[in-house]
């Protein structure tokens, strides 16, 4: 049973460029969340996708956008990259049924995509 | 205001001993869930244990137990019989109870180093 997979694992971009990160959720999961983790800090919620729509968004500018596909996989796009966008980007999947259940909120994370902006 | 506070940036523990990681939280929502995740150097966040705000008993999962003190708004993680493989970052997180709020709020983490 494949867990959450993310690609690429590492990438380097320069300021002003655009980047796309990809995530395939765990089998059976239909909900994907994205988190940004700066060095030495805890993850910060970017947004969550369910049924191909952005359902909730954290405190991130419009430069951060996403998409969910019919197979539940997801992309995170960041435009006009800034040095401060350098971070580990984590994708987490869950099922809508679990979110409503007693262990509500348990997420399964991928190993992340480490973005360096020069 | 910070929703999750972890005051211990780093801790050392001897193999086979127990270690307690502190976590305090801030919410006015009566319904919430508290989580602990482990993050090894690979980057993946691994779920360890969950405590719901209405749970009467402290959660336990194998060598992990959660010391939940609701009145103090604390949810400390206890790792018993530490192993070398427990060396990692540990994060406390909270989901507040609103049915339309799906995000987890994480603390800054505590680095645990287990010594042989």
JSON list of C-alpha atoms in Angstrom, two decimals:
[
{"chain": "A", "resi": 1, "resn": "UNK", "atom": "CA", "xyz": [0.00, 0.00, 0.00]},
{"chain": "A", "resi": 2, "resn": "UNK", "atom": "CA", "xyz": [1.77, 3.13, -1.22]},
{"chain": "A", "resi": 3, "resn": "UNK", "atom": "CA", "xyz": [1.84, 6.01, 1.18]},
{"chain": "A", "resi": 4, "resn": "UNK", "atom": "CA", "xyz": [1.88, 9.67, 0.24]},
{"chain": "A", "resi": 5, "resn": "UNK", "atom": "CA", "xyz": [4.38, 10.37, -2.51]},
{"chain": "A", "resi": 6, "resn": "UNK", "atom": "CA", "xyz": [5.77, 13.76, -3.42]},
{"chain": "A", "resi": 7, "resn": "UNK", "atom": "CA", "xyz": [7.92, 15.00, -6.28]},
{"chain": "A", "resi": 8, "resn": "UNK", "atom": "CA", "xyz": [10.43, 16.37, -6.76]},
{"chain": "A", "resi": 9, "resn": "UNK", "atom": "CA", "xyz": [12.28, 15.69, -3.52]},
{"chain": "A", "resi": 10, "resn": "UNK", "atom": "CA", "xyz": [14.69, 18.58, -3.95]},
{"chain": "A", "resi": 11, "resn": "UNK", "atom": "CA", "xyz": [14.79, 21.55, -6.27]},
{"chain": "A", "resi": 12, "resn": "UNK", "atom": "CA", "xyz": [16.57, 24.86, -6.64]},
{"chain": "A", "resi": 13, "resn": "UNK", "atom": "CA", "xyz": [15.00, 27.94, -8.19]},
{"chain": "A", "resi": 14, "resn": "UNK", "atom": "CA", "xyz": [15.90, 31.59, -8.49]},
{"chain": "A", "resi": 15, "resn": "UNK", "atom": "CA", "xyz": [13.88, 34.58, -7.33]},
{"chain": "A", "resi": 16, "resn": "UNK", "atom": "CA", "xyz": [10.97, 35.40, -9.59]},
{"chain": "A", "resi": 17, "resn": "UNK", "atom": "CA", "xyz": [10.65, 31.92, -11.04]},
{"chain": "A", "resi": 18, "resn": "UNK", "atom": "CA", "xyz": [7.66, 29.66, -10.69]},
{"chain": "A", "resi": 19, "resn": "UNK", "atom": "CA", "xyz": [7.55, 26.15, -9.23]},
{"chain": "A", "resi": 20, "resn": "UNK", "atom": "CA", "xyz": [5.11, 23.23, -9.28]},
{"chain": "A", "resi": 21, "resn": "UNK", "atom": "CA", "xyz": [5.17, 20.52, -6.65]},
{"chain": "A", "resi": 22, "resn": "UNK", "atom": "CA", "xyz": [3.21, 17.29, -6.93]},
{"chain": "A", "resi": 23, "resn": "UNK", "atom": "CA", "xyz": [1.56, 14.95, -4.50]},
{"chain": "A", "resi": 24, "resn": "UNK", "atom": "CA", "xyz": [-0.15, 11.58, -4.75]},
{"chain": "A", "resi": 25, "resn": "UNK", "atom": "CA", "xyz": [-2.25, 10.76, -1.70]},
{"chain": "A", "resi": 26, "resn": "UNK", "atom": "CA", "xyz": [-2.33, 7.49, 0.15]},
{"chain": "A", "resi": 27, "resn": "UNK", "atom": "CA", "xyz": [-4.57, 4.90, -1.44]},
{"chain": "A", "resi": 28, "resn": "UNK", "atom": "CA", "xyz": [-8.17, 5.41, -0.38]},
{"chain": "A", "resi": 29, "resn": "UNK", "atom": "CA", "xyz": [-7.69, 9.05, 0.60]},
{"chain": "A", "resi": 30, "resn": "UNK", "atom": "CA", "xyz": [-9.58, 11.84, -1.09]},
{"chain": "A", "resi": 31, "resn": "UNK", "atom": "CA", "xyz": [-8.35, 14.95, 0.72]},
{"chain": "A", "resi": 32, "resn": "UNK", "atom": "CA", "xyz": [-4.99, 16.65, 0.30]},
{"chain": "A", "resi": 33, "resn": "UNK", "atom": "CA", "xyz": [-3.48, 19.38, 2.46]},
{"chain": "A", "resi": 34, "resn": "UNK", "atom": "CA", "xyz": [-0.29, 21.32, 1.86]},
{"chain": "A", "resi": 35, "resn": "UNK", "atom": "CA", "xyz": [2.00, 22.65, 4.56]},
{"chain": "A", "resi": 36, "resn": "UNK", "atom": "CA", "xyz": [5.11, 24.84, 4.43]},
{"chain": "A", "resi": 37, "resn": "UNK", "atom": "CA", "xyz": [7.85, 24.11, 6.94]},
{"chain": "A", "resi": 38, "resn": "UNK", "atom": "CA", "xyz": [10.64, 26.67, 7.18]},
{"chain": "A", "resi": 39, "resn": "UNK", "atom": "CA", "xyz": [13.92, 25.53, 8.67]},
{"chain": "A", "resi": 40, "resn": "UNK", "atom": "CA", "xyz": [13.67, 25.04, 12.43]},
{"chain": "A", "resi": 41, "resn": "UNK", "atom": "CA", "xyz": [9.94, 25.68, 12.56]},
{"chain": "A", "resi": 42, "resn": "UNK", "atom": "CA", "xyz": [6.74, 23.71, 12.63]},
{"chain": "A", "resi": 43, "resn": "UNK", "atom": "CA", "xyz": [4.63, 23.23, 9.50]},
{"chain": "A", "resi": 44, "resn": "UNK", "atom": "CA", "xyz": [2.24, 26.01, 8.50]},
{"chain": "A", "resi": 45, "resn": "UNK", "atom": "CA", "xyz": [-1.03, 25.20, 6.76]},
{"chain": "A", "resi": 46, "resn": "UNK", "atom": "CA", "xyz": [-1.27, 26.49, 3.20]},
{"chain": "A", "resi": 47, "resn": "UNK", "atom": "CA", "xyz": [-4.54, 25.02, 1.93]},
{"chain": "A", "resi": 48, "resn": "UNK", "atom": "CA", "xyz": [-6.63, 21.88, 1.61]},
{"chain": "A", "resi": 49, "resn": "UNK", "atom": "CA", "xyz": [-8.29, 20.34, -1.42]},
{"chain": "A", "resi": 50, "resn": "UNK", "atom": "CA", "xyz": [-11.33, 18.11, -1.52]},
{"chain": "A", "resi": 51, "resn": "UNK", "atom": "CA", "xyz": [-13.49, 17.22, -4.49]},
{"chain": "A", "resi": 52, "resn": "UNK", "atom": "CA", "xyz": [-11.14, 19.21, -6.71]},
{"chain": "A", "resi": 53, "resn": "UNK", "atom": "CA", "xyz": [-11.84, 22.43, -4.86]},
{"chain": "A", "resi": 54, "resn": "UNK", "atom": "CA", "xyz": [-9.88, 24.49, -2.36]},
{"chain": "A", "resi": 55, "resn": "UNK", "atom": "CA", "xyz": [-11.82, 24.00, 0.83]},
{"chain": "A", "resi": 56, "resn": "UNK", "atom": "CA", "xyz": [-9.75, 25.97, 3.33]},
{"chain": "A", "resi": 57, "resn": "UNK", "atom": "CA", "xyz": [-6.80, 28.31, 3.07]},
{"chain": "A", "resi": 58, "resn": "UNK", "atom": "CA", "xyz": [-4.20, 29.47, 5.54]},
{"chain": "A", "resi": 59, "resn": "UNK", "atom": "CA", "xyz": [-2.42, 32.81, 5.70]},
{"chain": "A", "resi": 60, "resn": "UNK", "atom": "CA", "xyz": [-0.59, 32.61, 2.41]},
{"chain": "A", "resi": 61, "resn": "UNK", "atom": "CA", "xyz": [-0.64, 35.07, -0.51]},
{"chain": "A", "resi": 62, "resn": "UNK", "atom": "CA", "xyz": [-2.27, 34.41, -3.84]},
{"chain": "A", "resi": 63, "resn": "UNK", "atom": "CA", "xyz": [1.14, 33.50, -5.26]},
{"chain": "A", "resi": 64, "resn": "UNK", "atom": "CA", "xyz": [0.41, 30.12, -3.72]},
{"chain": "A", "resi": 65, "resn": "UNK", "atom": "CA", "xyz": [-2.18, 28.20, -5.68]},
{"chain": "A", "resi": 66, "resn": "UNK", "atom": "CA", "xyz": [-3.13, 24.60, -6.09]},
{"chain": "A", "resi": 67, "resn": "UNK", "atom": "CA", "xyz": [-5.13, 22.06, -7.92]},
{"chain": "A", "resi": 68, "resn": "UNK", "atom": "CA", "xyz": [-6.63, 18.66, -7.27]},
{"chain": "A", "resi": 69, "resn": "UNK", "atom": "CA", "xyz": [-7.22, 16.18, -10.04]},
{"chain": "A", "resi": 70, "resn": "UNK", "atom": "CA", "xyz": [-10.03, 13.61, -10.40]},
{"chain": "A", "resi": 71, "resn": "UNK", "atom": "CA", "xyz": [-7.65, 10.88, -9.17]},
{"chain": "A", "resi": 72, "resn": "UNK", "atom": "CA", "xyz": [-7.18, 12.95, -5.96]},
{"chain": "A", "resi": 73, "resn": "UNK", "atom": "CA", "xyz": [-3.56, 13.84, -6.70]},
{"chain": "A", "resi": 74, "resn": "UNK", "atom": "CA", "xyz": [-2.65, 17.46, -6.20]},
{"chain": "A", "resi": 75, "resn": "UNK", "atom": "CA", "xyz": [-0.26, 20.18, -7.28]},
{"chain": "A", "resi": 76, "resn": "UNK", "atom": "CA", "xyz": [1.05, 23.19, -5.42]},
{"chain": "A", "resi": 77, "resn": "UNK", "atom": "CA", "xyz": [2.15, 26.13, -7.54]},
{"chain": "A", "resi": 78, "resn": "UNK", "atom": "CA", "xyz": [4.15, 29.08, -6.30]},
{"chain": "A", "resi": 79, "resn": "UNK", "atom": "CA", "xyz": [4.65, 32.09, -8.57]},
{"chain": "A", "resi": 80, "resn": "UNK", "atom": "CA", "xyz": [7.17, 34.93, -8.33]},
{"chain": "A", "resi": 81, "resn": "UNK", "atom": "CA", "xyz": [9.36, 33.05, -5.88]},
{"chain": "A", "resi": 82, "resn": "UNK", "atom": "CA", "xyz": [10.93, 34.93, -2.99]},
{"chain": "A", "resi": 83, "resn": "UNK", "atom": "CA", "xyz": [13.92, 33.95, -0.90]},
{"chain": "A", "resi": 84, "resn": "UNK", "atom": "CA", "xyz": [11.52, 33.43, 2.00]},
{"chain": "A", "resi": 85, "resn": "UNK", "atom": "CA", "xyz": [9.72, 30.69, 0.09]},
{"chain": "A", "resi": 86, "resn": "UNK", "atom": "CA", "xyz": [12.68, 28.40, 0.73]},
{"chain": "A", "resi": 87, "resn": "UNK", "atom": "CA", "xyz": [11.24, 25.58, 2.84]},
{"chain": "A", "resi": 88, "resn": "UNK", "atom": "CA", "xyz": [10.16, 21.97, 3.01]},
{"chain": "A", "resi": 89, "resn": "UNK", "atom": "CA", "xyz": [6.74, 21.62, 1.43]},
{"chain": "A", "resi": 90, "resn": "UNK", "atom": "CA", "xyz": [4.76, 18.79, 2.93]},
{"chain": "A", "resi": 91, "resn": "UNK", "atom": "CA", "xyz": [1.73, 17.14, 1.44]},
{"chain": "A", "resi": 92, "resn": "UNK", "atom": "CA", "xyz": [-0.67, 15.35, 3.76]},
{"chain": "A", "resi": 93, "resn": "UNK", "atom": "CA", "xyz": [-3.59, 13.16, 2.83]},
{"chain": "A", "resi": 94, "resn": "UNK", "atom": "CA", "xyz": [-6.65, 12.00, 4.68]},
{"chain": "A", "resi": 95, "resn": "UNK", "atom": "CA", "xyz": [-10.11, 10.73, 3.93]},
{"chain": "A", "resi": 96, "resn": "UNK", "atom": "CA", "xyz": [-13.22, 12.78, 4.38]},
{"chain": "A", "resi": 97, "resn": "UNK", "atom": "CA", "xyz": [-14.72, 9.97, 6.42]},
{"chain": "A", "resi": 98, "resn": "UNK", "atom": "CA", "xyz": [-11.76, 10.01, 8.82]},
{"chain": "A", "resi": 99, "resn": "UNK", "atom": "CA", "xyz": [-11.95, 13.77, 9.18]},
{"chain": "A", "resi": 100, "resn": "UNK", "atom": "CA", "xyz": [-15.46, 13.37, 10.52]},
{"chain": "A", "resi": 101, "resn": "UNK", "atom": "CA", "xyz": [-14.57, 10.41, 12.72]},
{"chain": "A", "resi": 102, "resn": "UNK", "atom": "CA", "xyz": [-13.19, 10.09, 16.24]},
{"chain": "A", "resi": 103, "resn": "UNK", "atom": "CA", "xyz": [-9.56, 10.46, 15.19]},
{"chain": "A", "resi": 104, "resn": "UNK", "atom": "CA", "xyz": [-10.52, 13.52, 13.26]},
{"chain": "A", "resi": 105, "resn": "UNK", "atom": "CA", "xyz": [-7.60, 15.27, 11.74]},
{"chain": "A", "resi": 106, "resn": "UNK", "atom": "CA", "xyz": [-5.05, 12.45, 11.61]},
{"chain": "A", "resi": 107, "resn": "UNK", "atom": "CA", "xyz": [-2.95, 13.13, 8.55]},
{"chain": "A", "resi": 108, "resn": "UNK", "atom": "CA", "xyz": [-0.54, 10.97, 6.57]},
{"chain": "A", "resi": 109, "resn": "UNK", "atom": "CA", "xyz": [2.42, 12.96, 5.32]},
{"chain": "A", "resi": 110, "resn": "UNK", "atom": "CA", "xyz": [4.84, 12.53, 2.47]},
{"chain": "A", "resi": 111, "resn": "UNK", "atom": "CA", "xyz": [8.56, 13.15, 2.86]},
{"chain": "A", "resi": 112, "resn": "UNK", "atom": "CA", "xyz": [8.24, 16.58, 1.35]},
{"chain": "A", "resi": 113, "resn": "UNK", "atom": "CA", "xyz": [9.77, 18.64, -1.42]},
{"chain": "A", "resi": 114, "resn": "UNK", "atom": "CA", "xyz": [12.67, 20.77, -0.32]},
{"chain": "A", "resi": 115, "resn": "UNK", "atom": "CA", "xyz": [12.68, 24.04, -2.23]},
{"chain": "A", "resi": 116, "resn": "UNK", "atom": "CA", "xyz": [15.67, 26.36, -2.21]},
{"chain": "A", "resi": 117, "resn": "UNK", "atom": "CA", "xyz": [15.25, 29.81, -3.71]},
{"chain": "A", "resi": 118, "resn": "UNK", "atom": "CA", "xyz": [18.49, 31.63, -4.60]},
{"chain": "B", "resi": 1, "resn": "UNK", "atom": "CA", "xyz": [-1.47, 34.39, 19.55]},
{"chain": "B", "resi": 2, "resn": "UNK", "atom": "CA", "xyz": [0.44, 31.15, 19.39]},
{"chain": "B", "resi": 3, "resn": "UNK", "atom": "CA", "xyz": [-1.96, 28.21, 19.45]},
{"chain": "B", "resi": 4, "resn": "UNK", "atom": "CA", "xyz": [0.65, 25.57, 20.32]},
{"chain": "B", "resi": 5, "resn": "UNK", "atom": "CA", "xyz": [3.70, 26.23, 22.49]},
{"chain": "B", "resi": 6, "resn": "UNK", "atom": "CA", "xyz": [6.59, 23.84, 22.85]},
{"chain": "B", "resi": 7, "resn": "UNK", "atom": "CA", "xyz": [9.15, 25.38, 25.18]},
{"chain": "B", "resi": 8, "resn": "UNK", "atom": "CA", "xyz": [11.90, 22.78, 24.90]},
{"chain": "B", "resi": 9, "resn": "UNK", "atom": "CA", "xyz": [13.93, 23.29, 21.73]},
{"chain": "B", "resi": 10, "resn": "UNK", "atom": "CA", "xyz": [16.10, 20.25, 22.43]},
{"chain": "B", "resi": 11, "resn": "UNK", "atom": "CA", "xyz": [16.43, 17.39, 24.87]},
{"chain": "B", "resi": 12, "resn": "UNK", "atom": "CA", "xyz": [18.89, 14.60, 25.54]},
{"chain": "B", "resi": 13, "resn": "UNK", "atom": "CA", "xyz": [17.78, 11.29, 26.99]},
{"chain": "B", "resi": 14, "resn": "UNK", "atom": "CA", "xyz": [19.63, 8.13, 27.87]},
{"chain": "B", "resi": 15, "resn": "UNK", "atom": "CA", "xyz": [18.62, 4.97, 26.05]},
{"chain": "B", "resi": 16, "resn": "UNK", "atom": "CA", "xyz": [15.95, 2.98, 27.93]},
{"chain": "B", "resi": 17, "resn": "UNK", "atom": "CA", "xyz": [14.91, 5.99, 30.02]},
{"chain": "B", "resi": 18, "resn": "UNK", "atom": "CA", "xyz": [11.64, 7.89, 29.74]},
{"chain": "B", "resi": 19, "resn": "UNK", "atom": "CA", "xyz": [11.35, 11.43, 28.41]},
{"chain": "B", "resi": 20, "resn": "UNK", "atom": "CA", "xyz": [8.54, 13.97, 28.68]},
{"chain": "B", "resi": 21, "resn": "UNK", "atom": "CA", "xyz": [7.97, 16.56, 25.97]},
{"chain": "B", "resi": 22, "resn": "UNK", "atom": "CA", "xyz": [5.94, 19.60, 26.95]},
{"chain": "B", "resi": 23, "resn": "UNK", "atom": "CA", "xyz": [3.08, 21.08, 24.97]},
{"chain": "B", "resi": 24, "resn": "UNK", "atom": "CA", "xyz": [0.61, 23.77, 25.94]},
{"chain": "B", "resi": 25, "resn": "UNK", "atom": "CA", "xyz": [-2.20, 24.97, 23.74]},
{"chain": "B", "resi": 26, "resn": "UNK", "atom": "CA", "xyz": [-4.56, 27.88, 23.46]},
{"chain": "B", "resi": 27, "resn": "UNK", "atom": "CA", "xyz": [-8.13, 27.61, 22.23]},
{"chain": "B", "resi": 28, "resn": "UNK", "atom": "CA", "xyz": [-11.56, 28.80, 23.25]},
{"chain": "B", "resi": 29, "resn": "UNK", "atom": "CA", "xyz": [-13.24, 26.00, 21.31]},
{"chain": "B", "resi": 30, "resn": "UNK", "atom": "CA", "xyz": [-14.62, 23.30, 23.65]},
{"chain": "B", "resi": 31, "resn": "UNK", "atom": "CA", "xyz": [-14.10, 20.65, 20.97]},
{"chain": "B", "resi": 32, "resn": "UNK", "atom": "CA", "xyz": [-10.57, 20.06, 19.74]},
{"chain": "B", "resi": 33, "resn": "UNK", "atom": "CA", "xyz": [-8.05, 17.35, 19.07]},
{"chain": "B", "resi": 34, "resn": "UNK", "atom": "CA", "xyz": [-4.41, 17.19, 20.02]},
{"chain": "B", "resi": 35, "resn": "UNK", "atom": "CA", "xyz": [-1.80, 15.28, 18.07]},
{"chain": "B", "resi": 36, "resn": "UNK", "atom": "CA", "xyz": [1.84, 14.41, 18.36]},
{"chain": "B", "resi": 37, "resn": "UNK", "atom": "CA", "xyz": [3.94, 13.78, 15.27]},
{"chain": "B", "resi": 38, "resn": "UNK", "atom": "CA", "xyz": [7.53, 12.59, 14.92]},
{"chain": "B", "resi": 39, "resn": "UNK", "atom": "CA", "xyz": [9.73, 13.95, 12.16]},
{"chain": "B", "resi": 40, "resn": "UNK", "atom": "CA", "xyz": [12.97, 12.06, 11.50]},
{"chain": "B", "resi": 41, "resn": "UNK", "atom": "CA", "xyz": [15.66, 13.54, 9.30]},
{"chain": "B", "resi": 42, "resn": "UNK", "atom": "CA", "xyz": [13.93, 12.12, 6.21]},
{"chain": "B", "resi": 43, "resn": "UNK", "atom": "CA", "xyz": [11.30, 14.84, 6.62]},
{"chain": "B", "resi": 44, "resn": "UNK", "atom": "CA", "xyz": [8.19, 12.69, 6.80]},
{"chain": "B", "resi": 45, "resn": "UNK", "atom": "CA", "xyz": [5.83, 13.52, 9.65]},
{"chain": "B", "resi": 46, "resn": "UNK", "atom": "CA", "xyz": [4.77, 10.33, 11.44]},
{"chain": "B", "resi": 47, "resn": "UNK", "atom": "CA", "xyz": [1.60, 10.28, 13.53]},
{"chain": "B", "resi": 48, "resn": "UNK", "atom": "CA", "xyz": [2.17, 9.07, 17.10]},
{"chain": "B", "resi": 49, "resn": "UNK", "atom": "CA", "xyz": [-0.86, 9.70, 19.28]},
{"chain": "B", "resi": 50, "resn": "UNK", "atom": "CA", "xyz": [-4.17, 11.55, 19.46]},
{"chain": "B", "resi": 51, "resn": "UNK", "atom": "CA", "xyz": [-6.21, 12.99, 22.35]},
{"chain": "B", "resi": 52, "resn": "UNK", "atom": "CA", "xyz": [-9.69, 14.38, 21.94]},
{"chain": "B", "resi": 53, "resn": "UNK", "atom": "CA", "xyz": [-10.86, 17.16, 24.22]},
{"chain": "B", "resi": 54, "resn": "UNK", "atom": "CA", "xyz": [-13.77, 15.06, 25.48]},
{"chain": "B", "resi": 55, "resn": "UNK", "atom": "CA", "xyz": [-11.75, 11.91, 26.04]},
{"chain": "B", "resi": 56, "resn": "UNK", "atom": "CA", "xyz": [-11.94, 10.88, 29.68]},
{"chain": "B", "resi": 57, "resn": "UNK", "atom": "CA", "xyz": [-8.74, 8.89, 29.72]},
{"chain": "B", "resi": 58, "resn": "UNK", "atom": "CA", "xyz": [-5.23, 9.79, 28.68]},
{"chain": "B", "resi": 59, "resn": "UNK", "atom": "CA", "xyz": [-4.32, 8.34, 25.30]},
{"chain": "B", "resi": 60, "resn": "UNK", "atom": "CA", "xyz": [-1.70, 5.61, 25.02]},
{"chain": "B", "resi": 61, "resn": "UNK", "atom": "CA", "xyz": [-0.11, 4.01, 21.95]},
{"chain": "B", "resi": 62, "resn": "UNK", "atom": "CA", "xyz": [2.58, 1.49, 22.74]},
{"chain": "B", "resi": 63, "resn": "UNK", "atom": "CA", "xyz": [5.54, 3.36, 24.29]},
{"chain": "B", "resi": 64, "resn": "UNK", "atom": "CA", "xyz": [3.80, 6.69, 23.80]},
{"chain": "B", "resi": 65, "resn": "UNK", "atom": "CA", "xyz": [1.39, 8.18, 26.29]},
{"chain": "B", "resi": 66, "resn": "UNK", "atom": "CA", "xyz": [-0.18, 11.58, 26.53]},
{"chain": "B", "resi": 67, "resn": "UNK", "atom": "CA", "xyz": [-0.49, 13.38, 29.85]},
{"chain": "B", "resi": 68, "resn": "UNK", "atom": "CA", "xyz": [-3.59, 15.46, 29.18]},
{"chain": "B", "resi": 69, "resn": "UNK", "atom": "CA", "xyz": [-4.35, 18.19, 31.73]},
{"chain": "B", "resi": 70, "resn": "UNK", "atom": "CA", "xyz": [-7.32, 20.01, 30.31]},
{"chain": "B", "resi": 71, "resn": "UNK", "atom": "CA", "xyz": [-7.57, 22.72, 32.95]},
{"chain": "B", "resi": 72, "resn": "UNK", "atom": "CA", "xyz": [-3.93, 23.61, 32.40]},
{"chain": "B", "resi": 73, "resn": "UNK", "atom": "CA", "xyz": [-4.28, 23.28, 28.63]},
{"chain": "B", "resi": 74, "resn": "UNK", "atom": "CA", "xyz": [-1.32, 20.98, 28.44]},
{"chain": "B", "resi": 75, "resn": "UNK", "atom": "CA", "xyz": [-0.79, 17.77, 26.49]},
{"chain": "B", "resi": 76, "resn": "UNK", "atom": "CA", "xyz": [2.65, 16.42, 27.28]},
{"chain": "B", "resi": 77, "resn": "UNK", "atom": "CA", "xyz": [4.02, 13.42, 25.42]},
{"chain": "B", "resi": 78, "resn": "UNK", "atom": "CA", "xyz": [5.78, 10.73, 27.41]},
{"chain": "B", "resi": 79, "resn": "UNK", "atom": "CA", "xyz": [8.05, 8.32, 25.57]},
{"chain": "B", "resi": 80, "resn": "UNK", "atom": "CA", "xyz": [8.96, 5.34, 27.72]},
{"chain": "B", "resi": 81, "resn": "UNK", "atom": "CA", "xyz": [12.00, 3.10, 27.31]},
{"chain": "B", "resi": 82, "resn": "UNK", "atom": "CA", "xyz": [13.68, 5.39, 24.77]},
{"chain": "B", "resi": 83, "resn": "UNK", "atom": "CA", "xyz": [15.40, 3.80, 21.80]},
{"chain": "B", "resi": 84, "resn": "UNK", "atom": "CA", "xyz": [18.09, 5.20, 19.52]},
{"chain": "B", "resi": 85, "resn": "UNK", "atom": "CA", "xyz": [15.52, 5.32, 16.74]},
{"chain": "B", "resi": 86, "resn": "UNK", "atom": "CA", "xyz": [13.47, 7.80, 18.75]},
{"chain": "B", "resi": 87, "resn": "UNK", "atom": "CA", "xyz": [15.99, 10.53, 17.94]},
{"chain": "B", "resi": 88, "resn": "UNK", "atom": "CA", "xyz": [13.95, 13.01, 15.87]},
{"chain": "B", "resi": 89, "resn": "UNK", "atom": "CA", "xyz": [11.94, 16.22, 15.99]},
{"chain": "B", "resi": 90, "resn": "UNK", "atom": "CA", "xyz": [8.62, 15.97, 17.79]},
{"chain": "B", "resi": 91, "resn": "UNK", "atom": "CA", "xyz": [5.70, 18.25, 17.07]},
{"chain": "B", "resi": 92, "resn": "UNK", "atom": "CA", "xyz": [2.55, 18.88, 19.01]},
{"chain": "B", "resi": 93, "resn": "UNK", "atom": "CA", "xyz": [-0.44, 19.93, 16.91]},
{"chain": "B", "resi": 94, "resn": "UNK", "atom": "CA", "xyz": [-4.07, 20.85, 17.40]},
{"chain": "B", "resi": 95, "resn": "UNK", "atom": "CA", "xyz": [-7.19, 20.77, 15.30]},
{"chain": "B", "resi": 96, "resn": "UNK", "atom": "CA", "xyz": [-9.97, 22.97, 16.61]},
{"chain": "B", "resi": 97, "resn": "UNK", "atom": "CA", "xyz": [-13.43, 21.54, 16.56]},
{"chain": "B", "resi": 98, "resn": "UNK", "atom": "CA", "xyz": [-15.33, 23.53, 13.98]},
{"chain": "B", "resi": 99, "resn": "UNK", "atom": "CA", "xyz": [-16.56, 21.15, 11.31]},
{"chain": "B", "resi": 100, "resn": "UNK", "atom": "CA", "xyz": [-15.32, 23.51, 8.60]},
{"chain": "B", "resi": 101, "resn": "UNK", "atom": "CA", "xyz": [-11.84, 23.89, 10.07]},
{"chain": "B", "resi": 102, "resn": "UNK", "atom": "CA", "xyz": [-9.56, 21.16, 8.81]},
{"chain": "B", "resi": 103, "resn": "UNK", "atom": "CA", "xyz": [-6.12, 22.56, 9.42]},
{"chain": "B", "resi": 104, "resn": "UNK", "atom": "CA", "xyz": [-3.64, 21.43, 12.04]},
{"chain": "B", "resi": 105, "resn": "UNK", "atom": "CA", "xyz": [-1.76, 24.11, 13.96]},
{"chain": "B", "resi": 106, "resn": "UNK", "atom": "CA", "xyz": [1.74, 22.96, 14.88]},
{"chain": "B", "resi": 107, "resn": "UNK", "atom": "CA", "xyz": [4.18, 24.01, 17.55]},
{"chain": "B", "resi": 108, "resn": "UNK", "atom": "CA", "xyz": [7.83, 24.80, 16.85]},
{"chain": "B", "resi": 109, "resn": "UNK", "atom": "CA", "xyz": [8.94, 21.30, 17.82]},
{"chain": "B", "resi": 110, "resn": "UNK", "atom": "CA", "xyz": [11.36, 19.67, 20.22]},
{"chain": "B", "resi": 111, "resn": "UNK", "atom": "CA", "xyz": [14.49, 17.86, 19.08]},
{"chain": "B", "resi": 112, "resn": "UNK", "atom": "CA", "xyz": [15.09, 14.64, 20.99]},
{"chain": "B", "resi": 113, "resn": "UNK", "atom": "CA", "xyz": [18.51, 12.99, 20.96]},
{"chain": "B", "resi": 114, "resn": "UNK", "atom": "CA", "xyz": [18.78, 9.54, 22.49]},
{"chain": "B", "resi": 115, "resn": "UNK", "atom": "CA", "xyz": [22.23, 8.62, 23.79]},
{"chain": "B", "resi": 116, "resn": "UNK", "atom": "CA", "xyz": [23.49, 5.03, 23.97]}
]
